[in-house]
XYZ file of C-alpha atoms in Angstrom:
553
model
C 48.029 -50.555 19.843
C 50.935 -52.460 17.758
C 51.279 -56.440 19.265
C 53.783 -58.143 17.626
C 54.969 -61.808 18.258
C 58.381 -61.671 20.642
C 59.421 -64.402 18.125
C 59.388 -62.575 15.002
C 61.189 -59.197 17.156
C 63.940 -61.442 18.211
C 64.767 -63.115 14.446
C 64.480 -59.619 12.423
C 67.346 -57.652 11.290
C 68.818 -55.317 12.943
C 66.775 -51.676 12.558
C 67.094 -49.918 8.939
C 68.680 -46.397 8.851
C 66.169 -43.767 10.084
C 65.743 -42.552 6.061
C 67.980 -43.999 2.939
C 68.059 -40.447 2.108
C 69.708 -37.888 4.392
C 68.842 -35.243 2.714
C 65.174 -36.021 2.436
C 63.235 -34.805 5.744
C 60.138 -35.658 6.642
C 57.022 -33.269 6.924
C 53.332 -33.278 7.952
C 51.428 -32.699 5.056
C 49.805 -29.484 6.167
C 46.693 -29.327 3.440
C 45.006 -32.312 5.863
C 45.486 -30.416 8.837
C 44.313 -27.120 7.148
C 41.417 -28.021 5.114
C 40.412 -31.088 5.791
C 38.831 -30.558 9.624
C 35.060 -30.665 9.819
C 33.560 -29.040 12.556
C 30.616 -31.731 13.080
C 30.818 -33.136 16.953
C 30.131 -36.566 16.121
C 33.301 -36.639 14.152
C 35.754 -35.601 17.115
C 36.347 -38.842 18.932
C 37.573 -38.287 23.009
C 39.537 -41.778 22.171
C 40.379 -42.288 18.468
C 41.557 -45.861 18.482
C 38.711 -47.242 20.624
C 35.794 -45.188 18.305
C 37.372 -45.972 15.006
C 38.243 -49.706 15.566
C 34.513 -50.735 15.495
C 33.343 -48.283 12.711
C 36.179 -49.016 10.889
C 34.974 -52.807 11.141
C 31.405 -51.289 10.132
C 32.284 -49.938 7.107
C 34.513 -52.111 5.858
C 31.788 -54.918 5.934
C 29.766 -52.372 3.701
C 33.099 -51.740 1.336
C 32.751 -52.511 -1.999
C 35.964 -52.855 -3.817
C 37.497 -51.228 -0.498
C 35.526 -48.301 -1.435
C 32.065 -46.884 0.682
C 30.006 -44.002 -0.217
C 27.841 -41.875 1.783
C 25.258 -43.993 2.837
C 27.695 -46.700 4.662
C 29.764 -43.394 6.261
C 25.955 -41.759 7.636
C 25.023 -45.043 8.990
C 27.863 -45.688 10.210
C 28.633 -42.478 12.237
C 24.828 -41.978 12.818
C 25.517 -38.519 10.908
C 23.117 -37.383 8.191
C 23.389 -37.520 4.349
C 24.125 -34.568 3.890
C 26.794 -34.448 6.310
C 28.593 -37.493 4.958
C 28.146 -36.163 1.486
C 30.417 -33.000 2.928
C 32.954 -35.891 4.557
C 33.387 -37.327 0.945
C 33.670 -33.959 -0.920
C 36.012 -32.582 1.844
C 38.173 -35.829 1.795
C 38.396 -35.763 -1.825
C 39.469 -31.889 -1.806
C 42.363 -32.949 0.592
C 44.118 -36.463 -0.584
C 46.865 -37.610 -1.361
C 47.061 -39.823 -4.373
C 45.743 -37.256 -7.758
C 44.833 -41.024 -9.084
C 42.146 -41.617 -6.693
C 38.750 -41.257 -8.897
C 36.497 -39.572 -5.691
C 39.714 -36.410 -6.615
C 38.379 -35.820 -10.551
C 34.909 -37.392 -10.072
C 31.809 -35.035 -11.182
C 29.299 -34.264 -8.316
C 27.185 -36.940 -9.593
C 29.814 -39.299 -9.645
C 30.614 -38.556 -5.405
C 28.624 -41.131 -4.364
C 28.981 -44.030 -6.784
C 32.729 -43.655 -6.979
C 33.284 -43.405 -2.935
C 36.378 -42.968 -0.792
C 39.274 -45.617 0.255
C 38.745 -47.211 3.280
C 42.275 -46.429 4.492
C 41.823 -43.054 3.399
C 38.601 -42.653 5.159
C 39.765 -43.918 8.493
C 42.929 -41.652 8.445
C 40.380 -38.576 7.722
C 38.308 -39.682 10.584
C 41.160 -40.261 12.672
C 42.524 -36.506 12.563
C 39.439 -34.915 13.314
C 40.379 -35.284 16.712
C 43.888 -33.182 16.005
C 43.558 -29.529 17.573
C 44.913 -26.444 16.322
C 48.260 -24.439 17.567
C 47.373 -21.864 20.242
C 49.159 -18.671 18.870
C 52.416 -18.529 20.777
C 51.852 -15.211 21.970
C 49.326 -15.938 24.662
C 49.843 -19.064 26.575
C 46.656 -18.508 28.494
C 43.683 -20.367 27.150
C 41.009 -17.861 28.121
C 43.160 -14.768 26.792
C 43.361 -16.797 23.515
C 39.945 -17.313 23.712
C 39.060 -13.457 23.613
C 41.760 -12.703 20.782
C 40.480 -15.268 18.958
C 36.875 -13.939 19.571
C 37.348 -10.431 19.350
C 38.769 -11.268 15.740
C 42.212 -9.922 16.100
C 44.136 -10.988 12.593
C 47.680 -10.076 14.004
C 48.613 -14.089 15.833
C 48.612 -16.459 13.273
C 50.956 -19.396 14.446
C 53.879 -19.376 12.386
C 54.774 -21.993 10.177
C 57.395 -23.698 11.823
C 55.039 -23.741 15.106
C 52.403 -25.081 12.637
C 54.131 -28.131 11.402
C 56.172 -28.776 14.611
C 52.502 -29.261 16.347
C 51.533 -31.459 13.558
C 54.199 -33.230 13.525
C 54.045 -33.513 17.629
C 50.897 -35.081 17.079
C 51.656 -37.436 14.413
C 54.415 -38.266 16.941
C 51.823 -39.086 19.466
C 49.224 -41.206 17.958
C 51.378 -43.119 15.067
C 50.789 -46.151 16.953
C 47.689 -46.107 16.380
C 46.815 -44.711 13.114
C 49.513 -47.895 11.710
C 47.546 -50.382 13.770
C 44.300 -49.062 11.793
C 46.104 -49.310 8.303
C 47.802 -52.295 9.203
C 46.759 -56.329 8.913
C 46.928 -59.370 11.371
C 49.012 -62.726 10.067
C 49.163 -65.501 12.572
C 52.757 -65.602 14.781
C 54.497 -68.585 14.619
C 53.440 -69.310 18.274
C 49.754 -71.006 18.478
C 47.117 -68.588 18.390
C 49.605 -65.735 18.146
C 48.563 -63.012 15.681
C 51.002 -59.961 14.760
C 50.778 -56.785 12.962
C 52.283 -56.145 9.126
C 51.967 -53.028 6.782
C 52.051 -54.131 3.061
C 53.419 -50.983 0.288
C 50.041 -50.398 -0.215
C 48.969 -50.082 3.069
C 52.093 -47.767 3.996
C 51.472 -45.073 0.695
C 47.730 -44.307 2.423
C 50.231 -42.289 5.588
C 51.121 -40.088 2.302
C 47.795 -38.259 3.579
C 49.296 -37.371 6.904
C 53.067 -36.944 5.926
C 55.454 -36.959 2.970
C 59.101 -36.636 2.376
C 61.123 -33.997 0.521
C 62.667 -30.181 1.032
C 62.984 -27.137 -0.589
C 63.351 -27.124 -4.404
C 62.649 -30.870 -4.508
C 60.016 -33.245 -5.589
C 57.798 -35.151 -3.266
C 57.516 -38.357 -4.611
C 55.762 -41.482 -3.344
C 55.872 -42.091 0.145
C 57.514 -45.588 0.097
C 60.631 -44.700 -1.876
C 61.665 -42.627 0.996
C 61.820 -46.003 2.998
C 64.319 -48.467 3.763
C 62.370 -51.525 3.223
C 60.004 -50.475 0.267
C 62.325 -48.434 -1.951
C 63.029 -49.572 -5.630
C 60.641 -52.682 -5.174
C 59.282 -54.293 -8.343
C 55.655 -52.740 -9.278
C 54.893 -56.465 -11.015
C 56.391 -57.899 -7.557
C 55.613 -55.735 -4.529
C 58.114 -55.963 -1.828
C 56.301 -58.451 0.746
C 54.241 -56.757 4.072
C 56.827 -55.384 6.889
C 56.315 -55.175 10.604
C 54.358 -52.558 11.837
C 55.983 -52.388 14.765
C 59.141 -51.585 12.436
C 57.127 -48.923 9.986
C 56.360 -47.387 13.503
C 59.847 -47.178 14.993
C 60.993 -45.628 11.275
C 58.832 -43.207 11.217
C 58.868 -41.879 14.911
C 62.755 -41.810 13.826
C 62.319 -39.495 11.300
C 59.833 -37.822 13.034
C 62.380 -37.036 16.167
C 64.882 -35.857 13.931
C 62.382 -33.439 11.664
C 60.991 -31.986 15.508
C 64.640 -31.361 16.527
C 65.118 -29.665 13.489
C 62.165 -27.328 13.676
C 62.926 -26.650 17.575
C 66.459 -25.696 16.779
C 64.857 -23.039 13.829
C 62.493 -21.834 16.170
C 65.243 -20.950 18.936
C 67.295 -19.402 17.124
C 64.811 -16.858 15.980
C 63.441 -16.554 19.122
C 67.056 -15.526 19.924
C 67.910 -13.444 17.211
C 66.035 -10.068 15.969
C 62.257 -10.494 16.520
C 59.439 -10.171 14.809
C 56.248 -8.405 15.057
C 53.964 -10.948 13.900
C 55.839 -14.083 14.386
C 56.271 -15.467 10.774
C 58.200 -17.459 8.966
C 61.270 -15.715 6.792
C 59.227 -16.014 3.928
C 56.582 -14.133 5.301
C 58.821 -11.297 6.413
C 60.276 -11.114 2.927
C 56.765 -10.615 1.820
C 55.689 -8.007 4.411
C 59.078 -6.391 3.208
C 58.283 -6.653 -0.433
C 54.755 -6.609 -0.428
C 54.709 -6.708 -4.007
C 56.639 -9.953 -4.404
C 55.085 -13.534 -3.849
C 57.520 -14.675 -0.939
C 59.469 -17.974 -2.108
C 58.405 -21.461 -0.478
C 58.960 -24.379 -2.395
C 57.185 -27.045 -0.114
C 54.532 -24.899 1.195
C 52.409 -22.316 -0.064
C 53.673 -18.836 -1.564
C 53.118 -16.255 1.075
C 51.536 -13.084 0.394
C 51.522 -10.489 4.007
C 50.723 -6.938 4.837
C 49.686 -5.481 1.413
C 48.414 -2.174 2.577
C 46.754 0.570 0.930
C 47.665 -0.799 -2.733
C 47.274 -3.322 -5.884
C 49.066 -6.198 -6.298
C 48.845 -8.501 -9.372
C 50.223 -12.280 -9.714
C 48.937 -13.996 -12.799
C 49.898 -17.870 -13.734
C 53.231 -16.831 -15.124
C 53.856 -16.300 -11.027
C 51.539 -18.867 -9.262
C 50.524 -21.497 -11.756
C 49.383 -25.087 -10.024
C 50.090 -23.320 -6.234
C 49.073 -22.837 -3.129
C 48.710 -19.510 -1.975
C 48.143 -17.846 1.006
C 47.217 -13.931 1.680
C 47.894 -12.646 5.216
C 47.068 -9.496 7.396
C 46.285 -7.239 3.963
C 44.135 -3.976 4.186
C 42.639 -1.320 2.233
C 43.911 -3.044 -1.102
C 43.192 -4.514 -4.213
C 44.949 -8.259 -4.630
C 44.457 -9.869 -8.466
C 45.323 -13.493 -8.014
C 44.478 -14.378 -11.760
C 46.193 -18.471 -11.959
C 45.112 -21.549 -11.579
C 45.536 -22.582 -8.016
C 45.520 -25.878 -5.767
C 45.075 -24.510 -2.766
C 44.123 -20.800 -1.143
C 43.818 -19.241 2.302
C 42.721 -15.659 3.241
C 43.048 -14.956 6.947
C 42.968 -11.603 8.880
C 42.373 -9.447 6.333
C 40.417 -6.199 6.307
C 38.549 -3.805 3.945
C 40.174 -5.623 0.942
C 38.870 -6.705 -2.208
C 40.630 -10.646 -2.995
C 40.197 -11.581 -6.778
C 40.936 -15.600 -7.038
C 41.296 -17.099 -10.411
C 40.455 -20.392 -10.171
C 40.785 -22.900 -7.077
C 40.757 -26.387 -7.852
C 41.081 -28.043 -4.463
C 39.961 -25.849 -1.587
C 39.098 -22.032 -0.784
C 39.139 -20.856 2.587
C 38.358 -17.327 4.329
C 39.189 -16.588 7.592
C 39.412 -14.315 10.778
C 38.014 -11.396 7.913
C 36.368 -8.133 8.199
C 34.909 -6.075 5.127
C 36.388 -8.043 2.764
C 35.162 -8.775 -0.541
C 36.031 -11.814 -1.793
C 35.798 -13.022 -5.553
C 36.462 -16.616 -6.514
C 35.382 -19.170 -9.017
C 36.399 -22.478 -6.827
C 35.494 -26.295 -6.608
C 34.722 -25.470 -2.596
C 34.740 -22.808 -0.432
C 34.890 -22.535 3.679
C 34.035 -19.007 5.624
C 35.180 -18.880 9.047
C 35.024 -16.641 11.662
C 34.092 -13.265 9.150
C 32.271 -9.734 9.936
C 30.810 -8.270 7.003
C 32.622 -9.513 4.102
C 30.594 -10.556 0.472
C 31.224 -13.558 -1.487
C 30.963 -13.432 -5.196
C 31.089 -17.007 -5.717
C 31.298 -19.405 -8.722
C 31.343 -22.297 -6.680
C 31.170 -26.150 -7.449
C 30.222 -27.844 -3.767
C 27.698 -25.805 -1.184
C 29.683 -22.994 0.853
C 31.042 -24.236 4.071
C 30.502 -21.438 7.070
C 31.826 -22.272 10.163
C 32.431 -20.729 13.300
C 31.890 -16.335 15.092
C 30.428 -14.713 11.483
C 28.038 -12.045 11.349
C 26.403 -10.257 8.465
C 28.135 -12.254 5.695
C 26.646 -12.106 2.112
C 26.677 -14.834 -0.830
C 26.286 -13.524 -4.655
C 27.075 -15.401 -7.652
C 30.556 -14.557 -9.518
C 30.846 -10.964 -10.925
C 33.808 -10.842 -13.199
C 36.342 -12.423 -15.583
C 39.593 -12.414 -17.325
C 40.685 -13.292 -20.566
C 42.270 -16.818 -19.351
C 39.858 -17.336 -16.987
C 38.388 -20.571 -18.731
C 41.482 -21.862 -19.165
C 42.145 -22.126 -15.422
C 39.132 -23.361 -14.715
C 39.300 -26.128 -17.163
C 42.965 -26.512 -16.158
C 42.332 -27.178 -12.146
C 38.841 -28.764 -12.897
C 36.243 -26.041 -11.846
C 33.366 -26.591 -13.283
C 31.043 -23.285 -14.640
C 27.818 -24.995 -15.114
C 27.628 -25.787 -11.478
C 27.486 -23.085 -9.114
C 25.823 -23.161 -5.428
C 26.570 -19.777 -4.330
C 23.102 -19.823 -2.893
C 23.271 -22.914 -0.920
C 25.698 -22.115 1.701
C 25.972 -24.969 4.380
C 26.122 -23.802 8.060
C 27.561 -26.059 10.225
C 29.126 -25.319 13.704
C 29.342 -21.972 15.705
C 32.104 -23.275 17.920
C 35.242 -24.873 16.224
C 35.881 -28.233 17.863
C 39.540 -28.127 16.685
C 40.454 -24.537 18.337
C 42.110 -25.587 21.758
C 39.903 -23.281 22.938
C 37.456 -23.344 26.416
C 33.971 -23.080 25.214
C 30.682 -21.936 27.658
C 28.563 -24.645 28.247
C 25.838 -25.510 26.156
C 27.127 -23.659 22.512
C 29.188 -27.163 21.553
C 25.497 -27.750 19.102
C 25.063 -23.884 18.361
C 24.852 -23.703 14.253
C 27.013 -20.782 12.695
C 24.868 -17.663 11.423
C 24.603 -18.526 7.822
C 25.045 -16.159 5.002
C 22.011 -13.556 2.782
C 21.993 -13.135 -0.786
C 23.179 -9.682 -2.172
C 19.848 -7.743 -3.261
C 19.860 -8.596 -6.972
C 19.494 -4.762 -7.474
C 22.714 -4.279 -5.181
C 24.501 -6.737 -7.443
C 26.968 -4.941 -9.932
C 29.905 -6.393 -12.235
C 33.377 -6.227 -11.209
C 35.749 -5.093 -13.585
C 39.063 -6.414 -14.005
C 41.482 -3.953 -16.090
C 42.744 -5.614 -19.361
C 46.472 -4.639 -18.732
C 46.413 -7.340 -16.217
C 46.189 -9.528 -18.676
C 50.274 -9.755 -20.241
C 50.036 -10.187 -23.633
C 48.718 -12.988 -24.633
C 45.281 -12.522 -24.713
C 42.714 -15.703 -23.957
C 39.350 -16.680 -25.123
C 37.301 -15.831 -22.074
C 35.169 -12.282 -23.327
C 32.328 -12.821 -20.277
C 31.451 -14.763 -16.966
C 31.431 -18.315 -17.817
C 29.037 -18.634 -14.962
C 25.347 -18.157 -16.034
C 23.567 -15.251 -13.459
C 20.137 -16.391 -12.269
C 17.040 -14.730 -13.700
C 16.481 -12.256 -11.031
C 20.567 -11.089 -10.963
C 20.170 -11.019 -15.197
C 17.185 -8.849 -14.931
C 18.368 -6.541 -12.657
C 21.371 -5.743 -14.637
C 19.733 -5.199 -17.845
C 17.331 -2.684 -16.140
C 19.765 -1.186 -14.526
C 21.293 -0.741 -17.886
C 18.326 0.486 -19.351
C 17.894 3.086 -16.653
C 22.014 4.255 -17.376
C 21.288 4.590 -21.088
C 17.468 6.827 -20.509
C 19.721 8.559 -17.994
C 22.772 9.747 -20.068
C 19.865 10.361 -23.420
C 17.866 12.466 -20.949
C 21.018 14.603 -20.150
C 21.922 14.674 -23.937
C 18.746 15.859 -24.715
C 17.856 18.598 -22.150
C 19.283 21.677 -22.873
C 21.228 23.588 -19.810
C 23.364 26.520 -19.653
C 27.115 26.353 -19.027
C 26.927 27.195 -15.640
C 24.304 24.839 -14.951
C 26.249 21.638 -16.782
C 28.958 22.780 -14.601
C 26.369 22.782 -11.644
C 25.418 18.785 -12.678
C 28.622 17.698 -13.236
C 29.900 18.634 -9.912
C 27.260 16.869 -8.305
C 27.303 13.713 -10.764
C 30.896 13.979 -9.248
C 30.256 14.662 -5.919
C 27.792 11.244 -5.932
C 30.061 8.944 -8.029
C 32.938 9.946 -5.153
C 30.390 8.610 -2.668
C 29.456 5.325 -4.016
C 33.508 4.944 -4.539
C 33.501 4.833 -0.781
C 30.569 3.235 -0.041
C 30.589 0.195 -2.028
C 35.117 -0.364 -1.999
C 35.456 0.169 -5.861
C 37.712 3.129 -4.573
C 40.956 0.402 -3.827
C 40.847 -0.266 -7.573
C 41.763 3.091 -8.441
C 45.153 2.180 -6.703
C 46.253 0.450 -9.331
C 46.180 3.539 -11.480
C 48.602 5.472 -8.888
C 50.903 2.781 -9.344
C 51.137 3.271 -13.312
């Protein structure tokens, strides 16, 4: 906890206004909370503060530079290397700062570059954060079986989403300062208190940041009273924690009151099926329009039974998320940050490119293309990956009968995404999906004994002679036409030679039927049946949803 010398409390100024900007509100910064939980036990700490304090000490005598790579984070957590490999790659997927090298370093730079101490210790720090219950079912164990029995219809809402977060920011800001923040000596003999130097205080830009709708977020400490405008070439000089604290839970009180006062007065006014935010309903309304949110993500809900297209023109450098969709076709052809599927059904998801983080959720029959820098699979039935995929597949959590296959398509801009948002196409570990927990530590949820160490079900590879091309129509692509004119990602051998037999068998096929001569009513005869079977494998294999683009034209 904060100590601070009585002293120093009784001689400061009296306390700043809660923000210099009234306009500017403060929000959790939802990406951490989203896609930056692992679910590895020995990372969720019963007591934070008392866990971190000494490994924070640890790793920190191992820094170098402030920096530690994998080897100092394993030994320190007694986790394995390849685990604190994934806490590296995962942190760098999810910070703050685009400056920080581990955010553009190549795979083999991970480990020599390393993460920020401060940065580190905040990551560790939130793996003990737990997820909203859906509102819907305030019983634990009836939660439980929704969440089990893979119902996609109670997602949280937003609001409920960052008014938890921000309730537990709210909770445990005492200690996540005291961890960021350094001891000077009191003026009393042997008296040490607590200060937060600029520095220090733009590493909380991880948990929270300030801004609104249609605004900028810009750094962390010019929202402040005692930071703002300060002289890069002389920083303003370290403040009390004990004063960054009381700020903060300031602005934190007023942002909660805020959210609570939104939240009553829908739950007053005309309700809502599934609970969403207004964005979301304007996008189950409109299911053909990408629902506005400036601050968070744009919201894409209950496509049904059609196509819908967004290319960069709509999306460019966003987050996206796609929400209880089913029996469609979604083209997603930008360059995104972030992107979350969850509770979709019988769906085929096309993702441009992904530069931060990918993840798929709460799914069933879904097919999911993406070319992506990483990828998590939660809590899916049946769905396929086509993957071009820079960091080893995360799966998580309840999946059955998932399959992995390398990425099956492209569009004419396609490299130009990639390049844009930094995924890279000579790297792709489709086929190296990591498994890690069956049972979500983060959920909220009661567990039966004994399944806390159960591994997830991991993921096959699509027979190489199941494996077929996906093709994306060309009118998707406006009118200005890019370079790309094939998948940048290389197939392996056996996926190559399976297509080009296949193709070989196509072309004896259609010169056999050239070449044998039939009488009209039998051609009629054969093309009926050539019909007849193409309908079937329409069904079978979900290449039917694409012709719903057509009934749209």
């Amino acid at each position: 906890m904060i100590e601070e010398d009585q002293d120093l409390i009784d001689q400061s100024p009296p306390p700043p206004d809660p923000n210099p900007n009234p306009n500017s509100t403060i929000h959790p910064r939802r990406v951490s909370f989203e896609h930056g939980l692992l679910p590895i036990q020995k990372l969720v700490f019963a007591d934070p503060i008392q866990t971190l304090a000494p490994v924070k000490q640890k790793l920190a005598d191992a820094a170098s530079n402030n920096r530690v790579g994998s080897g100092a984070i394993a030994d320190a957590l007694q986790i394995s290397g390849d685990h604190a490999r994934l806490v590296l790659e995962t942190l760098g997927s999810v910070l703050h700062s685009e400056g920080d090298p581990l955010v553009g370093a190549k795979p083999e730079e991970v480990e020599s570059v390393g993460a920020d101490l401060r940065d580190l210790v905040l990551f560790l720090y939130i793996q003990s954060y737990k997820k909203l219950l859906p509102r819907t079912h305030k019983d634990s164990a009836a939660v439980a079986d929704l969440v089990r029995s893979n119902s996609r219809r109670f997602m949280p809402s937003q609001a409920d989403d960052e008014a938890h977060q921000l309730s537990y920011l709210q909770k445990h800001l005492a200690n996540i300062i005291s961890l960021l923040a350094e001891p000077v000596e009191g003026e009393g003999e042997g008296e040490e208190s607590l200060v937060l130097s600029m520095e220090a205080f733009e590493h909380l830009g991880f948990l929270v940041q300030f801004g609104d709708k249609g605004s900028d977020v810009s750094p962390l400490s010019q929202a402040t009273p005692f930071f703002a405008n300060s002289d890069p070439d002389m920083p303003a000089a370290p403040v009390p924690a004990s004063q960054v604290h009381d700020w903060l839970l300031q602005n934190i009180a007023s942002a909660l009151e805020s959210i609570t006062e939104r939240i009553s007065g829908k739950e007053n006014g005309p309700s809502n099926a599934s609970d969403q935010d207004d964005a979301m309903s304007d996008a189950c309304e409109a299911p053909n329009k990408v629902a506005p949110s400036d601050r968070g993500p744009c919201l894409i809900e209950g496509v049904s039974k059609t196509s819908l297209v967004k290319q960069a023109s709509d999306l460019r450098g966003r987050s996206v998320k796609v929400v209880n969709c089913h029996d469609s076709v979604i083209y997603l052809l930008a360059p995104l940050r972030y992107a979350t599927v969850h509770g979709c059904s019988d769906t085929t998801i096309v993702l441009g490119a992904v530069g931060k983080a990918l993840r798929v959720e709460h799914c069933e029959r879904v097919h999911v293309i993406a070319a992506a820098k990483r990828v998590c699979i939660a809590n899916c039935r049946e769905c396929v990956f086509f993957l071009g995929v820079n960091q080893r597949p995360l799966i998580v959590g309840d999946n059955h009968k998932l399959q992995v296959a390398p990425y099956n398509t492209y569009y004419s801009h396609l490299e130009e995404h990639m390049s844009e948002v930094g995924v890279e196409a000579t790297i792709n570990k489709w086929d190296k999906p990591l498994a890690l927990g069956a049972v979500d530590p983060h959920d909220s949820l009661s567990h039966p004994a004994g399944v806390a160490d159960a591994q997830a079900e991991s993921a096959a590879c699509v027979d190489p002679d199941q494996f077929i091309n996906f093709l994306i129509p060309n009118w998707f692509n406006g009118e200005e036409i890019g370079s790309t004119k094939d998948n940048p990602f290389p197939l392996p051998d056996p996926y190559m030679a399976a297509q080009q037999r296949n193709l070989k068998n196509l072309e004896e096929t259609r010169r056999s039927l050239r070449e044998t001569p039939l009488e009209e009513n039998r051609k009629k005869e054969l093309s009926s049946a050539l019909h007849v079977y193409f309908k079937d494998w329409l069904y079978a294999s979900g290449n039917i949803r694409q012709l719903y683009c057509l009934q749209g034209d």
